[in-house]
Amino acid sequence: MDEPDFFINKNQGVAIVGLGLIGGSIAGALKINGFKNIMGIDTQNKAIEDAINKDFIKLGDTEPENILPLAEIVIVCLYPKETAEFIKKHMNDFKYKAVITDVSGIKLDLINEINLCLREDLEFVGGHPMAGSHFRGFDHANPNLFMDANYIITPTDTSSLEAISKIKGLAKILGCKSISEINPGKHDEAMALASHMPHITALALMDMCDVREMGALLGPSFKDATRVAQINSRLWAQLLISNKDNLDEQIKIMEKKMEQLRKAIISSDIKELEHLMEQAGSKRRKIG
């Protein structure tokens, strides 16, 4: 059943904190889908000016206290540590009963930190759009960035249905094809495998590779496997360290799987190797 219209009221004030790739893309997507009161907050005047000139936002400011009191919905598009710091620092500037969300790829510690100091009238509902790029900055903002992407919402026991529905409504307007709800802790466990391990694997492969010697010999499979090594190091260092316990478990499992493959290869155990390959291939085909 569709969400009630008031949860996605396009006349309400929406403030986007951080007009980089993600924040700028959200602004553009909301604009082309009929939102009329989009505002931006950024430390760089140029990002604000560019967003206004591109008609992605109605107004913007480097001073959050000039924008936050005007917004019913606030989308914080900063790195995880900066997200928590921003919300805590500006706790008294948010509009009464505003709904705050984020776009961070790590959730449990972030949400716990925010909820410790959250005003009683405010709600924070974590959000994680599964889309992005190795490019940075507003210059690369794309209103279609989230088209057909997955969007994860991480409410807690205290999250109201109205606040959750608002974030769902936003995700739908961004163009996301699958919107799911999951406990913040389960989210972080899942991301350790689904997102963080592919990045770590790509980093390890590139660290093993001497591009000067191997460059002309690298085919599509290697390039596909290492695409995500083109990484925003400052952001991903925060994500990986924040999720270190879950990631440690996944790395240990990976080590066991690699050892299993190594033994089958070294011992020339063709049946075991074929079995492992067929098992992996069967699982991969189920993903689509």
Coordinates of N, CA and C in Angstrom, one line a residue, residues 74 97-101 114-115 118-125 158-164:
V74 N 16.0 17.0 7.6 CA 17.4 17.4 7.5 C 18.1 16.1 7.0
K97 N 10.4 19.3 16.1 CA 9.9 18.1 15.5 C 10.5 17.7 14.1
A98 N 11.6 18.2 13.9 CA 12.3 17.9 12.6 C 12.7 16.4 12.6
V99 N 12.7 15.8 11.4 CA 13.2 14.5 11.2 C 14.6 14.6 10.6
I100 N 15.6 13.9 11.2 CA 16.9 14.0 10.7 C 17.3 12.6 10.2
T101 N 18.0 12.5 9.1 CA 18.6 11.3 8.6 C 20.0 11.5 8.1
I114 N 24.3 9.7 18.6 CA 23.4 10.7 18.3 C 22.2 10.7 19.3
N115 N 21.7 9.5 19.5 CA 20.5 9.3 20.4 C 20.8 9.7 21.9
L118 N 20.0 13.5 21.6 CA 18.9 14.0 20.8 C 17.8 14.6 21.6
R119 N 17.4 15.8 21.1 CA 16.3 16.5 21.8 C 15.0 15.6 21.7
E120 N 14.2 15.7 22.7 CA 13.0 14.9 22.8 C 12.0 15.0 21.6
D121 N 12.0 16.2 21.1 CA 11.0 16.5 20.0 C 11.5 16.1 18.6
L122 N 12.8 15.7 18.5 CA 13.5 15.4 17.3 C 13.5 13.9 17.1
E123 N 13.6 13.5 15.8 CA 13.8 12.0 15.5 C 15.0 11.9 14.5
F124 N 15.8 10.9 14.8 CA 16.9 10.5 13.9 C 16.6 9.1 13.4
V125 N 16.5 9.0 12.0 CA 16.3 7.7 11.4 C 17.4 7.5 10.4
T158 N 12.6 3.3 19.1 CA 11.9 4.5 19.4 C 11.5 5.3 18.2
S159 N 11.8 4.8 17.0 CA 11.4 5.5 15.8 C 9.9 5.4 15.5
S160 N 9.3 6.5 15.2 CA 7.9 6.6 14.9 C 7.6 6.1 13.5
L161 N 6.4 5.6 13.2 CA 6.1 5.2 11.9 C 6.0 6.3 10.9
E162 N 5.7 7.5 11.4 CA 5.6 8.7 10.6 C 7.0 9.1 10.1
A163 N 8.0 9.1 11.0 CA 9.3 9.4 10.7 C 9.9 8.4 9.7
I164 N 9.7 7.2 9.9 CA 10.2 6.1 9.0 C 9.6 6.3 7.6

